[in-house]
mmCIF file of C-alpha atoms in Angstrom:
data_model
loop_
_atom_site.group_PDB
_atom_site.id
_atom_site.type_symbol
_atom_site.label_atom_id
_atom_site.label_comp_id
_atom_site.label_asym_id
_atom_site.label_seq_id
_atom_site.Cartn_x
_atom_site.Cartn_y
_atom_site.Cartn_z
ATOM 1 C CA MET A 1 -24.166 -28.844 -37.313
ATOM 2 C CA LYS A 2 -25.691 -28.340 -33.918
ATOM 3 C CA ARG A 3 -23.884 -31.355 -32.559
ATOM 4 C CA ILE A 4 -20.496 -29.939 -33.677
ATOM 5 C CA THR A 5 -21.296 -26.604 -32.080
ATOM 6 C CA GLY A 6 -22.273 -28.253 -28.752
ATOM 7 C CA ILE A 7 -19.184 -30.355 -28.679
ATOM 8 C CA ALA A 8 -17.065 -27.197 -29.320
ATOM 9 C CA MET A 9 -18.880 -25.456 -26.435
ATOM 10 C CA VAL A 10 -17.955 -28.378 -24.145
ATOM 11 C CA LEU A 11 -14.307 -28.334 -25.222
ATOM 12 C CA LYS A 12 -14.245 -24.599 -24.727
ATOM 13 C CA SER A 13 -15.755 -24.990 -21.234
ATOM 14 C CA ILE A 14 -13.117 -27.718 -20.380
ATOM 15 C CA LYS A 15 -10.338 -25.386 -21.607
ATOM 16 C CA LYS A 16 -11.692 -22.600 -19.466
ATOM 17 C CA THR A 17 -11.890 -24.901 -16.487
ATOM 18 C CA GLU A 18 -8.276 -25.985 -17.048
ATOM 19 C CA LYS A 19 -7.103 -22.383 -17.278
ATOM 20 C CA LEU A 20 -9.053 -21.662 -13.830
ATOM 21 C CA LEU A 21 -7.463 -24.646 -11.985
ATOM 22 C CA PRO A 22 -4.221 -23.153 -11.061
ATOM 23 C CA GLU A 23 -6.155 -19.990 -9.678
ATOM 24 C CA GLN A 24 -8.434 -22.301 -7.732
ATOM 25 C CA VAL A 25 -5.380 -24.291 -6.373
ATOM 26 C CA SER A 26 -3.759 -20.987 -5.453
ATOM 27 C CA GLU A 27 -6.830 -20.094 -3.403
ATOM 28 C CA GLN A 28 -6.741 -23.467 -1.715
ATOM 29 C CA ILE A 29 -3.106 -22.942 -0.809
ATOM 30 C CA ILE A 30 -3.925 -19.544 0.808
ATOM 31 C CA ASN A 31 -6.677 -21.283 2.696
ATOM 32 C CA LEU A 32 -3.884 -23.817 3.880
ATOM 33 C CA ILE A 33 -1.662 -21.027 4.972
ATOM 34 C CA THR A 34 -4.425 -19.519 7.085
ATOM 35 C CA GLN A 35 -5.623 -22.790 8.415
ATOM 36 C CA LYS A 36 -2.210 -23.667 9.545
ATOM 37 C CA GLN A 37 -1.611 -20.121 10.785
ATOM 38 C CA LEU A 38 1.680 -20.044 8.899
ATOM 39 C CA LYS A 39 3.507 -16.753 9.585
ATOM 40 C CA ALA A 40 5.897 -14.737 7.644
ATOM 41 C CA GLY A 41 9.021 -16.586 6.815
ATOM 42 C CA GLU A 42 7.567 -20.011 7.565
ATOM 43 C CA LYS A 43 7.999 -22.836 4.863
ATOM 44 C CA LEU A 44 5.082 -24.392 2.809
ATOM 45 C CA PRO A 45 4.914 -28.040 2.128
ATOM 46 C CA ASN A 46 6.974 -29.101 -0.746
ATOM 47 C CA GLU A 47 5.556 -29.478 -4.298
ATOM 48 C CA PHE A 48 4.872 -33.188 -3.941
ATOM 49 C CA GLU A 49 3.316 -32.940 -0.632
ATOM 50 C CA LEU A 50 1.008 -30.036 -1.941
ATOM 51 C CA ALA A 51 0.005 -32.029 -5.048
ATOM 52 C CA GLU A 52 -0.819 -34.968 -3.012
ATOM 53 C CA LYS A 53 -2.781 -32.836 -0.400
ATOM 54 C CA LEU A 54 -4.819 -31.031 -2.985
ATOM 55 C CA ALA A 55 -5.255 -33.938 -5.474
ATOM 56 C CA VAL A 56 -3.785 -32.186 -8.483
ATOM 57 C CA GLY A 57 -0.732 -32.565 -10.641
ATOM 58 C CA ARG A 58 2.605 -31.041 -9.691
ATOM 59 C CA GLY A 59 2.487 -28.895 -12.801
ATOM 60 C CA THR A 60 -0.742 -27.218 -11.456
ATOM 61 C CA ILE A 61 1.049 -26.668 -8.122
ATOM 62 C CA ARG A 62 3.708 -24.882 -9.963
ATOM 63 C CA GLU A 63 1.493 -22.736 -11.823
ATOM 64 C CA ALA A 64 -0.553 -21.831 -8.652
ATOM 65 C CA ILE A 65 2.748 -20.936 -6.904
ATOM 66 C CA LYS A 66 3.581 -18.715 -9.750
ATOM 67 C CA ILE A 67 0.325 -16.879 -9.133
ATOM 68 C CA LEU A 68 1.113 -16.717 -5.397
ATOM 69 C CA VAL A 69 4.432 -15.248 -6.115
ATOM 70 C CA SER A 70 2.873 -12.603 -8.444
ATOM 71 C CA LYS A 71 0.566 -11.765 -5.520
ATOM 72 C CA ASN A 72 3.282 -11.477 -3.122
ATOM 73 C CA VAL A 73 1.858 -14.206 -0.954
ATOM 74 C CA VAL A 74 4.864 -16.455 -1.103
ATOM 75 C CA GLU A 75 8.381 -16.298 -2.117
ATOM 76 C CA ILE A 76 10.708 -18.861 -3.694
ATOM 77 C CA ARG A 77 14.163 -19.417 -2.128
ATOM 78 C CA ARG A 78 16.195 -21.380 -4.567
ATOM 79 C CA GLY A 79 17.373 -24.676 -3.022
ATOM 80 C CA CYS A 80 15.447 -24.065 0.151
ATOM 81 C CA GLY A 81 11.695 -24.153 -0.843
ATOM 82 C CA THR A 82 8.607 -21.916 -0.857
ATOM 83 C CA PHE A 83 8.063 -19.511 2.088
ATOM 84 C CA VAL A 84 5.370 -17.171 3.174
ATOM 85 C CA CYS A 85 6.121 -13.516 2.474
ATOM 86 C CA SER A 86 6.713 -10.940 5.245
ATOM 87 C CA ARG A 87 3.437 -9.120 4.212
ATOM 88 C CA PRO A 88 1.379 -11.754 2.458
ATOM 89 C CA GLY A 89 -0.813 -10.384 -0.370
ATOM 90 C CA MET A 90 0.581 -6.817 -0.024
ATOM 91 C CA VAL A 91 2.558 -5.773 -3.113
ATOM 92 C CA ASP A 92 5.044 -2.998 -3.121
ATOM 93 C CA ASP A 93 3.539 0.306 -3.892
ATOM 94 C CA PRO A 94 -0.130 -0.890 -4.432
ATOM 95 C CA LEU A 95 -1.421 2.570 -4.897
ATOM 96 C CA GLY A 96 1.236 3.441 -7.571
ATOM 97 C CA PHE A 97 2.847 6.304 -5.632
ATOM 98 C CA ALA A 98 6.046 5.774 -7.748
ATOM 99 C CA PHE A 99 4.035 6.998 -10.909
ATOM 100 C CA ILE A 100 2.656 10.197 -9.405
ATOM 101 C CA PRO A 101 5.106 12.885 -10.832
ATOM 102 C CA ASP A 102 4.151 15.818 -8.442
ATOM 103 C CA LYS A 103 5.643 14.482 -5.226
ATOM 104 C CA LYS A 104 4.679 17.492 -3.152
ATOM 105 C CA LYS A 105 1.057 17.087 -4.002
ATOM 106 C CA LEU A 106 1.470 13.459 -3.226
ATOM 107 C CA ALA A 107 2.798 14.276 0.127
ATOM 108 C CA LEU A 108 -0.002 16.774 0.855
ATOM 109 C CA ASP A 109 -2.700 14.110 -0.364
ATOM 110 C CA LEU A 110 -1.132 11.549 1.956
ATOM 111 C CA CYS A 111 -1.162 13.926 4.757
ATOM 112 C CA GLU A 112 -4.941 14.489 4.239
ATOM 113 C CA ILE A 113 -5.533 10.690 4.418
ATOM 114 C CA ARG A 114 -3.287 10.239 7.497
ATOM 115 C CA LEU A 115 -5.152 13.140 9.300
ATOM 116 C CA MET A 116 -8.370 11.340 8.573
ATOM 117 C CA ILE A 117 -7.366 7.925 10.252
ATOM 118 C CA GLU A 118 -4.284 7.957 12.110
ATOM 119 C CA PRO A 119 -5.456 10.155 15.234
ATOM 120 C CA GLU A 120 -8.276 7.693 15.654
ATOM 121 C CA ILE A 121 -5.772 4.671 15.387
ATOM 122 C CA ALA A 122 -3.608 6.469 18.111
ATOM 123 C CA ALA A 123 -6.658 6.750 20.308
ATOM 124 C CA LEU A 124 -7.421 3.069 19.854
ATOM 125 C CA ALA A 125 -3.842 2.181 20.670
ATOM 126 C CA ALA A 126 -4.152 4.126 24.013
ATOM 127 C CA ARG A 127 -7.318 2.212 24.870
ATOM 128 C CA ARG A 128 -6.181 -1.235 23.832
ATOM 129 C CA ALA A 129 -2.346 -1.413 24.134
ATOM 130 C CA GLU A 130 -0.544 -3.636 26.903
ATOM 131 C CA GLU A 131 2.528 -2.792 28.783
ATOM 132 C CA HIS A 132 5.029 -4.902 27.084
ATOM 133 C CA GLU A 133 3.618 -3.566 23.675
ATOM 134 C CA ILE A 134 4.026 0.144 24.830
ATOM 135 C CA LYS A 135 7.735 -0.812 25.746
ATOM 136 C CA LYS A 136 8.318 -1.931 22.131
ATOM 137 C CA LEU A 137 6.823 1.289 20.821
ATOM 138 C CA GLN A 138 9.145 3.417 23.066
ATOM 139 C CA LYS A 139 12.176 1.347 21.713
ATOM 140 C CA PHE A 140 10.997 2.300 18.018
ATOM 141 C CA ALA A 141 10.678 5.907 19.194
ATOM 142 C CA ASP A 142 14.174 5.852 20.818
ATOM 143 C CA GLU A 143 15.723 4.399 17.668
ATOM 144 C CA VAL A 144 14.131 7.074 15.536
ATOM 145 C CA ALA A 145 15.396 9.784 17.977
ATOM 146 C CA GLU A 146 18.964 8.258 17.806
ATOM 147 C CA LEU A 147 19.063 8.264 14.002
ATOM 148 C CA CYS A 148 17.732 11.847 13.860
ATOM 149 C CA LYS A 149 20.407 12.961 16.429
ATOM 150 C CA ASN A 150 23.132 11.429 14.284
ATOM 151 C CA GLN A 151 21.420 13.021 11.170
ATOM 152 C CA GLU A 152 21.070 9.512 9.714
ATOM 153 C CA GLN A 153 18.262 8.244 7.510
ATOM 154 C CA HIS A 154 15.345 7.216 9.943
ATOM 155 C CA MET A 155 12.614 6.401 7.356
ATOM 156 C CA GLU A 156 12.486 2.604 8.089
ATOM 157 C CA LYS A 157 12.254 2.961 11.963
ATOM 158 C CA ASP A 158 9.560 5.847 11.442
ATOM 159 C CA ILE A 159 7.590 3.341 9.316
ATOM 160 C CA GLU A 160 8.069 0.777 12.016
ATOM 161 C CA PHE A 161 6.773 3.254 14.578
ATOM 162 C CA HIS A 162 3.597 4.031 12.848
ATOM 163 C CA GLU A 163 2.947 0.413 11.938
ATOM 164 C CA TRP A 164 3.273 -0.604 15.431
ATOM 165 C CA ILE A 165 0.801 1.825 16.632
ATOM 166 C CA ALA A 166 -1.626 0.325 14.135
ATOM 167 C CA LYS A 167 -1.014 -3.068 15.587
ATOM 168 C CA LEU A 168 -1.707 -1.642 19.041
ATOM 169 C CA SER A 169 -5.235 -0.648 17.824
ATOM 170 C CA LYS A 170 -5.861 -4.371 17.599
ATOM 171 C CA ASN A 171 -7.924 -3.690 14.502
ATOM 172 C CA SER A 172 -6.917 -6.250 11.714
ATOM 173 C CA VAL A 173 -8.111 -4.049 8.949
ATOM 174 C CA VAL A 174 -5.991 -1.012 10.237
ATOM 175 C CA SER A 175 -3.006 -3.071 10.704
ATOM 176 C CA ASN A 176 -2.942 -3.971 7.049
ATOM 177 C CA LEU A 177 -4.137 -0.621 5.811
ATOM 178 C CA VAL A 178 -1.540 1.492 7.536
ATOM 179 C CA PRO A 179 1.486 -0.193 5.838
ATOM 180 C CA VAL A 180 0.201 0.953 2.450
ATOM 181 C CA ILE A 181 -0.259 4.465 3.610
ATOM 182 C CA GLN A 182 3.117 4.430 5.265
ATOM 183 C CA GLN A 183 4.788 4.100 1.915
ATOM 184 C CA GLY A 184 4.252 7.863 1.808
ATOM 185 C CA ILE A 185 6.545 8.505 4.762
ATOM 186 C CA ALA A 186 9.392 8.193 2.240
ATOM 187 C CA VAL A 187 7.870 10.904 0.298
ATOM 188 C CA PHE A 188 7.746 13.159 3.385
ATOM 189 C CA ILE A 189 11.347 12.547 4.330
ATOM 190 C CA GLN A 190 12.524 13.188 0.586
ATOM 191 C CA VAL A 191 10.613 16.567 0.157
ATOM 192 C CA THR A 192 11.335 17.916 3.606
ATOM 193 C CA ASP A 193 15.049 17.105 3.363
ATOM 194 C CA ARG A 194 14.889 15.811 7.075
ATOM 195 C CA ALA A 195 13.814 19.224 8.300
ATOM 196 C CA LEU A 196 11.199 17.527 10.370
ATOM 197 C CA ALA A 197 13.773 15.451 12.416
ATOM 198 C CA MET A 198 13.591 17.136 15.683
ATOM 199 C CA GLU A 199 9.927 17.847 15.549
ATOM 200 C CA THR A 200 9.597 13.993 14.757
ATOM 201 C CA VAL A 201 11.386 13.036 17.901
ATOM 202 C CA ARG A 202 9.406 15.470 20.123
ATOM 203 C CA THR A 203 5.865 14.466 18.793
ATOM 204 C CA HIS A 204 6.594 10.853 18.776
ATOM 205 C CA GLN A 205 7.429 10.942 22.309
ATOM 206 C CA LYS A 206 4.061 12.718 23.045
ATOM 207 C CA ILE A 207 2.287 10.009 21.165
ATOM 208 C CA VAL A 208 4.064 7.321 23.216
ATOM 209 C CA ASP A 209 3.463 8.900 26.475
ATOM 210 C CA ALA A 210 -0.281 9.464 25.727
ATOM 211 C CA ILE A 211 -0.622 5.744 24.655
ATOM 212 C CA ARG A 212 1.230 4.757 27.930
ATOM 213 C CA GLU A 213 -1.263 6.658 30.017
ATOM 214 C CA GLY A 214 -4.076 5.309 28.340
ATOM 215 C CA ASP A 215 -5.302 8.725 27.350
ATOM 216 C CA GLU A 216 -7.224 8.504 24.165
ATOM 217 C CA THR A 217 -7.885 12.267 23.748
ATOM 218 C CA LYS A 218 -4.128 13.172 24.335
ATOM 219 C CA ALA A 219 -3.041 10.342 21.908
ATOM 220 C CA ARG A 220 -5.395 11.583 19.215
ATOM 221 C CA GLU A 221 -4.230 15.178 19.707
ATOM 222 C CA ALA A 222 -0.516 14.281 19.828
ATOM 223 C CA MET A 223 -0.971 12.286 16.374
ATOM 224 C CA LEU A 224 -2.871 15.375 15.111
ATOM 225 C CA GLU A 225 -0.148 17.699 16.033
ATOM 226 C CA HIS A 226 2.541 15.247 14.618
ATOM 227 C CA LEU A 227 0.774 15.004 11.127
ATOM 228 C CA THR A 228 -0.186 18.659 10.971
ATOM 229 C CA ILE A 229 3.488 19.755 11.403
ATOM 230 C CA ASN A 230 4.444 17.625 8.600
ATOM 231 C CA ARG A 231 1.587 19.017 6.387
ATOM 232 C CA ASP A 232 2.347 22.620 7.273
ATOM 233 C CA LEU A 233 6.034 22.447 6.545
ATOM 234 C CA ILE A 234 5.535 20.859 3.212
ATOM 235 C CA HIS A 235 3.168 23.652 2.429
ATOM 236 C CA GLU A 236 5.720 26.346 3.282
ATOM 237 C CA MET A 237 8.703 24.863 1.504
ATOM 238 C CA GLY A 238 7.250 25.858 -1.824
ATOM 239 C CA LEU A 239 9.051 22.884 -3.597
ATOM 240 C CA PRO A 240 8.760 22.699 -7.437
ATOM 241 C CA GLN A 241 5.873 20.722 -8.688
#
């Protein structure tokens, strides 16, 4: 009886290892992406090459790829192959904003978070940004301004503007964290009905100018002003909960 129980435990352990193998292989593929420094949009080796390199069956590779697709690390393009996602590992709406029914409270809560960290990010950008990077930031600001002037949707460009400031901070954690928070910009634009357009243009330019001057204090204050105006207008609008 003890022998049978022992065999059962071994078989259970083997099964468990088999279940974990695709997960282990998915981690090896992530290491491969990191070691080869594959960037967003770059193609992974094909299934046969991966199986040979990692010394596992092609079925295991397929399961591992499925895991990585579910984690938004890679995407499969039919007839073309498997490619690194634009933001590897970052799923859409990771904090579940879509499931928070009170959009006004969500917008205000996001304002609190942004006020905590983005002024300091702007200060870091003022300290570390290079001239060619600031030119790109100005380009984003100009594109937002043009869209606002024409009363067109500027959400995507607004997000790019703030994400680029995060990149200029040269802090790898910040540059991954800010895109998650920037999901909330869509909420701001929705609840304010574009009422912030002209203030957005003005305060964006103040932020760019401060970063260009390398003035950390001014950059911090400009970002604080930008976010405070957002918060105050949302407070005043008295939108339904």
